[in-house]
Amino acid sequence: MNAHEKSDLRAFFEPRAIAVVGSLNESGGLGYTAIRNMRRFHFAGSIYPINPSYKEALGLKAYPDVTAVEDPIDLAVVITPKQTVPGIIDQCARKGVKAAIVVSDGFAESGETGARLQRQIVEISHRTGLRIIGPNTIGTLNTDNNLVTNPYFISYDKVYKGNIAYCSQSGIVGAQGQPLKEQAYPISKMCDLGNKCDVDEVDILDYLYQDPQTGVIAMHIEDVRDGHRFINTVRRVAARKPVLLLKPGRTEHGARAVASHTGSLAGSERIYDAAFQQAGAIRLDTWRELWEIPRVFVNQPLPQGNRIAFITFTGGVGVAVVDTAEEGGLAIADFTPATIKRLSRLSPELARNPVDLGPLVAATDNPLPLLKETIAAVLNDSNVDCLTATFYASSNAETPVYMDIIDQIIKKVNKTVSIWIYGTDLAAMEELSRQVQGRGLPAYFDIELAIKALATAARYSGIKSSLAQAPCPLRQEEENDG
Amino acid sequence: MNAHEKSDLRAFFEPRAIAVVGSLNESGGLGYTAIRNMRRFHFAGSIYPINPSYKEALGLKAYPDVTAVEDPIDLAVVITPKQTVPGIIDQCARKGVKAAIVVSDGFAESGETGARLQRQIVEISHRTGLRIIGPNTIGTLNTDNNLVTNPYFISYDKVYKGNIAYCSQSGIVGAQGQPLKEQAYPISKMCDLGNKCDVDEVDILDYLYQDPQTGVIAMHIEDVRDGHRFINTVRRVAARKPVLLLKPGRTEHGARAVASHTGSLAGSERIYDAAFQQAGAIRLDTWRELWEIPRVFVNQPLPQGNRIAFITFTGGVGVAVVDTAEEGGLAIADFTPATIKRLSRLSPELARNPVDLGPLVAATDNPLPLLKETIAAVLNDSNVDCLTATFYASSNAETPVYMDIIDQIIKKVNKTVSIWIYGTDLAAMEELSRQVQGRGLPAYFDIELAIKALATAARYSGIKSSLAQAPCPLRQEEENDG
C-alpha cells in the first residue's frame, strides 16, 4: 500500500471548506444547484463558488479558480465539461485541495477520448496524493455535518441521521433519486463511487469501517477491481459491521451489461458469489432490499440464533412466510412447554408457531391486549431468537397501543424484531410505520421483507461470530499491509 | 360430474337477495358489520338480517330465521357459532337458498369436533344442491353489483371496477386487509375459499372463466384437491385468461405448515410445479406480486414476443434490470439500424438497450421531450415487443407531460408497456402512479416488479398461443366431463 492509498477519505465526508466548480446560472446551473442544496441542508462548513464569469452566487463571493481562494480547501466538487476537468484537477492539486468529487461524465464509460481524460486525472491523483471520487458521480452525503454534494434538484432539505451507510455505483442511490426524508432512512453516510478512477469500494469500506456513525453498510457495486484486497477488507469490516451487497450481473446478459456500463470486466458470477461468501458479505436481491433490509441493524441486538417466531392475524400469511423464513436460513422456533401453556390459556389454537391470532381477533372488538400478551409470551421464550409481529392499521386510533407494546414488551427483551404492517388505510399504515421506525424497529409493508430482514440479521450474527473466532491470517496480513 | 357440481356459482357473486345470519349488535356484531359494509358499498340487491333477538337492524326488518323470509333468497352469509351452523345450513336448504358463505371458523382447520360439523354441512350440500363457500372465509366481492360479504370493519366504501379477479385461501386477500380503494386495483371479483368444504379452486376457475368482467385471475392457493381436474380446468381457462398462482409450501417446513393450516395434504412441491407448468398457470413468488403483477393484463395487448426494451435515467439500474429480465425469460431487444440512427441523432450514447438517458437528462433542464422522442423511437422498433419506461417524480408539475407521452405515443403503438416510477416526493410519485394506472398502464415503484410484469405478460402470451395451437385432448375430455 503506497502513501497515496493510505491517505484517508475524511475530506470527502468531513470537509471544512468546499469549492464548487461549475455553472452558477440561477436557472438550473449544476454548480448553483449544488450550492443551493448544501445551503438548504445547512452544511456546516464554508462554500466557495468557482466560476470566472461570476463575482457572486447565492450571496457568496465567487472566485475565478480554486487557486484564487485564500483559505484552505478540503474538497472540490467539479461539475464542468469533461475537457476542462484535468486542468481543474491540476489546479486543485496545486492549491493543496485534499479531495475532488468529479461529477462530470463522458469519461471511461463513453469511449477513448473520455478514457484518456480519465487517465490524465488519475495520473495527477497518483502524483500529488489528491484523492478523486468519480468521474460520473453525484458524490457524498454526510448527516453528521449536513454535507450533500449532489448537484441535481432535491425537493427536500433534510436526511435523517442514523447509522446506515449507503454506497453505490449509481446515481439512483442519492438524494435526487429517493424520498430519503419521507422514508426517514436513518443515514450516516452516502457515496456514489461513479467510475472509481481512484477511490473504489475497498477505500470506502475502509473509511466506513472506522466511521463511528456507521453501523451497517449497504452497497451496490457493479464490479470489484482487486478481489484479494476486497475479500481481506470485507472480512475485517464484517467482523465489526454488516456488509450488505447488491451486485448485478447474475445472468450472462447482466454481466455483459455491467461490463458495458463500467468499462470493466464484470467477472464470473460464481467467482463473485464465492468471494462474497468467503469475505462474510451478505448478498441482496433487489433495490428495495438494499434500502429496507439495513433497517434491521439500526437499533437492535443481533439474534443469538436463527429460530424465528411469527405472529399473524391471518393463517394464510403465516403459512406462506414459512417458505421465506426457511429459504433465508431461519428455523421455525419450537415453543417451550411454558410458552405453549401460556398461549393455551388465551386459546389452545394459539400454541403453535406461526401464531395465528386471526380467529381470536375476529371474535373480539379489542384485539390489541391479546396481541400484547402473545408477543410477551413468544419473546420471552428461550427457544425464540427473533420475531416478526403483525401490526394492523385501519386508522391512527390503534397507533398508541402499538407503541405501548413496543415500549413495554419488545424493548424490554433483548431480541431482534421486525414488524409487518398491513391494513386498509395507506396514510395510517405509513404513520404507523414512521412511529415504529422512530422507535428503532424495522417496519415493512411486504411480509417477505420483514422475514428476510430477520434472516439477514441472523446470518450476519453467524458471520460475525465465525469471523471473531476464526484464526485470522487475513486480518493480520491486512494489518501488516496497513 | 354430478348435478350438484354442475350447478353454477352465480348466487355467490350475483345474488338478488342476501340473508345475513349473525350478531346484529351495533357495536361490532359481525352480522351488523356485514350489512353495514354491504350498504356502504351500495350493494344493489335486497338484504335480510336474520337473528331471533332482533326485530330490526340498520333500518331493515329482521327475521328469526331464513325460513321466515317470504321472498326468495339466493345467498346466505352465515356468521354464527360453529355448533349452530349445520342447523342454519339445513334451514337454508329447506328455504331453497342457492348458496351459503360460511364465515364461521373452528371447523376442519381446528380438530375433530370442527371436522365433524364440517362433514355435516357438506352432507347437506351434497344432498340438496346448496353450494357452500367456506367455512372460515370472508366470502365474495363483486364490483359489478357492489357486493361485499366481508363481516369485518372496512375503512372505505368502494372498490374500483376492472378485470382482475383475486381469489385466495386467506382472509388477507380481502377488503378488510388491503387498501383496495387507495391502491385502485381494478377488480372484477374477489373470493376467499376458506376451508373449501364444497366450492374449491376449480369451481371458482370455472366461474371466472365464464365471467365476462374477469380478464385475469390472480389466485393464492394452499393446496389442490384433485390434480387431474385442476390441470384440465386451468388449461381451458389459461387459453382464454391468464392464471397467476401464489402457492406456499416451496420448502419442507412450508409444506408442513400448509398441511397444518388447511388440514389437507400439501403435496410435493415438484409435483405442483410440474402440474402448474403443464396446466399453463404462471407461478408468482410474493404477495406483492399477487396484487401488482395482474395490472399488466388490465388494458394492454399481449407482447408478440419476449424482447424487452428499457429506458432509464440511471445507468446503474439499467444494468441491474438485465438480470431480472433474463431471469424472467425476456431477451434484451437488439434495436434495428433505423432506431439506432434515430436515437443517435439525440446522442450516440443512447443507441443501445437499455437506453440510459441519464447523461442527457443531467445536461438539460427539460428532459421530458427527450424521453418522449426516445420512447417513440423504441416502441416503433420492430425488434421490440415490450418496454419498461422510467417516469421520475419530484413534484406534480411533470405529470401532464407524462400523460401526454402515454396518450400521444404509448397508446398509439400496440405494445405492452410498464412504467417504473421513482423520485423524491412520495405524494407526487403516488399521484403519478394513480394517473398512469388510470390510463390502463401498470406503474411500479420497484423496478424489478415493472420488469417481472412484462416477463409475466410475455410468458402468458406464449402459453396462450401454445394452448390455442396444441392438439387438446384434455380440453375435449373436460368438455365431455361437463
Coordinates of C-alpha atoms in Angstrom, one line a residue, chain B residues 160-336:
Chain B
Y160 CA -62.8 0.0 -8.4
K161 CA -64.3 -1.9 -11.2
G162 CA -61.9 -3.6 -13.5
N163 CA -61.0 -7.0 -14.9
I164 CA -58.8 -8.6 -12.2
A165 CA -60.2 -11.4 -10.2
Y166 CA -58.4 -12.1 -6.9
C167 CA -59.0 -15.4 -5.2
S168 CA -57.4 -16.8 -2.1
Q169 CA -57.4 -19.2 0.7
S170 CA -56.6 -16.4 3.1
G171 CA -58.6 -13.5 4.5
I172 CA -55.6 -11.3 3.8
V173 CA -56.9 -11.1 0.2
G174 CA -59.9 -9.1 1.2
A175 CA -61.3 -5.6 1.6
Q176 CA -60.6 -5.6 5.4
G177 CA -57.0 -6.5 4.8
Q178 CA -55.9 -4.2 2.0
P179 CA -56.2 -0.6 0.9
L180 CA -58.1 -1.7 -2.2
K181 CA -59.7 1.7 -2.8
E182 CA -56.5 3.7 -2.4
Q183 CA -54.4 1.3 -4.4
A184 CA -57.2 1.5 -7.1
Y185 CA -56.8 -2.2 -8.1
P186 CA -59.3 -2.6 -11.0
I187 CA -61.2 -5.6 -9.7
S188 CA -64.0 -7.8 -11.1
K189 CA -64.5 -10.4 -8.4
M190 CA -62.9 -11.5 -5.2
C191 CA -63.3 -14.7 -3.3
D192 CA -61.8 -16.2 -0.1
L193 CA -62.2 -20.0 -0.5
G194 CA -61.6 -20.8 3.2
N195 CA -61.7 -24.5 4.0
K196 CA -63.0 -25.4 0.5
C197 CA -65.5 -27.8 2.1
D198 CA -67.6 -27.6 -1.1
V199 CA -66.6 -24.9 -3.6
D200 CA -63.0 -25.2 -4.4
E201 CA -60.4 -23.5 -6.6
V202 CA -61.5 -25.4 -9.7
D203 CA -65.1 -24.3 -9.3
I204 CA -64.0 -20.7 -9.0
L205 CA -61.8 -21.0 -12.0
D206 CA -64.8 -22.4 -13.9
Y207 CA -66.9 -19.5 -12.8
L208 CA -64.3 -16.9 -13.6
Y209 CA -63.7 -18.5 -17.0
Q210 CA -67.2 -17.6 -18.0
D211 CA -67.3 -14.3 -16.1
P212 CA -67.3 -11.5 -18.8
Q213 CA -66.0 -9.0 -16.3
T214 CA -62.9 -11.0 -15.5
G215 CA -59.8 -10.8 -17.8
V216 CA -57.1 -12.1 -15.5
I217 CA -57.1 -14.4 -12.5
A218 CA -54.7 -14.0 -9.5
M219 CA -55.1 -16.8 -7.1
H220 CA -53.5 -17.8 -3.8
I221 CA -54.0 -21.5 -3.0
E222 CA -52.6 -23.7 -0.4
D223 CA -53.4 -27.0 -2.0
V224 CA -55.1 -28.6 -4.9
R225 CA -57.6 -31.4 -4.1
D226 CA -57.9 -33.1 -7.5
G227 CA -54.8 -32.6 -9.7
H228 CA -56.3 -34.0 -12.8
R229 CA -59.4 -31.8 -12.7
F230 CA -57.3 -28.8 -11.8
I231 CA -54.9 -29.2 -14.7
N232 CA -57.7 -29.7 -17.2
T233 CA -59.6 -26.7 -15.9
V234 CA -56.6 -24.4 -15.8
R235 CA -55.6 -25.4 -19.3
R236 CA -59.0 -24.4 -20.5
V237 CA -59.1 -21.2 -18.6
A238 CA -55.5 -20.2 -19.5
A239 CA -56.2 -20.5 -23.2
R240 CA -58.6 -17.5 -22.6
K241 CA -57.3 -15.7 -19.5
P242 CA -54.0 -15.6 -17.6
V243 CA -54.0 -17.7 -14.4
L244 CA -51.4 -16.4 -11.9
L245 CA -50.8 -18.5 -8.8
L246 CA -49.2 -17.9 -5.4
K247 CA -48.7 -21.3 -3.8
P248 CA -46.8 -21.6 -0.5
G249 CA -45.2 -24.8 0.5
R250 CA -42.0 -24.4 -1.5
T251 CA -39.9 -25.6 1.4
E252 CA -40.3 -28.7 3.6
H253 CA -41.5 -26.7 6.6
G254 CA -43.7 -24.5 4.3
A255 CA -45.4 -27.7 3.0
R256 CA -45.9 -28.9 6.6
A257 CA -47.4 -25.5 7.6
V258 CA -49.8 -25.7 4.7
A259 CA -50.9 -29.2 5.8
S260 CA -51.4 -27.9 9.3
H261 CA -53.4 -24.8 8.2
T262 CA -55.8 -26.5 5.8
G263 CA -56.0 -29.9 7.3
S264 CA -55.1 -31.3 3.9
L265 CA -52.1 -32.9 2.4
A266 CA -50.0 -30.2 0.8
G267 CA -48.4 -32.5 -1.8
S268 CA -44.9 -32.5 -3.1
E269 CA -43.5 -29.2 -4.4
R270 CA -42.1 -30.8 -7.5
I271 CA -45.5 -32.3 -8.4
Y272 CA -47.1 -28.9 -8.1
D273 CA -44.5 -27.2 -10.2
A274 CA -44.9 -29.8 -12.9
A275 CA -48.7 -29.6 -12.7
F276 CA -48.8 -25.8 -12.9
Q277 CA -46.5 -25.8 -15.9
Q278 CA -48.5 -28.5 -17.7
A279 CA -51.7 -26.5 -17.0
G280 CA -50.3 -23.2 -18.3
A281 CA -50.5 -21.4 -14.9
I282 CA -47.8 -18.9 -14.0
R283 CA -46.4 -19.1 -10.6
L284 CA -45.7 -15.9 -8.6
D285 CA -43.3 -15.5 -5.7
T286 CA -44.7 -12.9 -3.3
W287 CA -47.9 -11.4 -2.0
R288 CA -46.9 -8.1 -3.5
E289 CA -46.6 -9.8 -6.9
L290 CA -50.1 -11.3 -6.4
W291 CA -51.5 -7.8 -6.1
E292 CA -49.4 -5.9 -8.6
I293 CA -48.5 -8.2 -11.5
P294 CA -52.1 -8.7 -12.8
R295 CA -52.2 -4.9 -13.6
V296 CA -50.1 -5.6 -16.7
F297 CA -53.1 -7.5 -18.1
V298 CA -55.7 -4.9 -17.4
N299 CA -55.9 -2.8 -20.5
Q300 CA -53.0 -3.8 -22.8
P301 CA -52.2 -6.0 -25.8
L302 CA -50.1 -9.1 -25.0
P303 CA -46.5 -8.9 -26.2
Q304 CA -45.9 -10.7 -29.5
G305 CA -42.5 -11.9 -28.3
N306 CA -40.1 -11.7 -25.4
R307 CA -37.8 -8.8 -26.5
I308 CA -37.8 -6.1 -23.9
A309 CA -36.5 -2.5 -24.2
F310 CA -35.7 -0.5 -21.1
I311 CA -35.4 3.3 -20.9
T312 CA -33.8 4.7 -17.7
F313 CA -32.4 7.9 -16.3
T314 CA -29.7 6.0 -14.4
G315 CA -27.3 3.5 -16.0
G316 CA -26.8 1.5 -12.8
V317 CA -30.4 0.5 -12.7
G318 CA -30.4 -0.3 -16.5
V319 CA -27.6 -2.7 -15.9
A320 CA -29.2 -4.3 -12.9
V321 CA -32.6 -4.9 -14.6
V322 CA -31.0 -7.0 -17.3
D323 CA -30.7 -9.8 -14.7
T324 CA -34.4 -9.6 -13.8
A325 CA -35.4 -9.6 -17.4
E326 CA -33.3 -12.6 -18.3
E327 CA -34.4 -14.5 -15.2
G328 CA -38.0 -13.8 -16.2
G329 CA -37.4 -15.3 -19.7
L330 CA -37.1 -11.9 -21.5
A331 CA -34.5 -11.1 -24.1
I332 CA -32.8 -7.7 -24.3
A333 CA -34.0 -6.4 -27.7
D334 CA -31.4 -5.5 -30.4
F335 CA -32.6 -2.3 -31.9
T336 CA -32.9 -2.1 -35.7

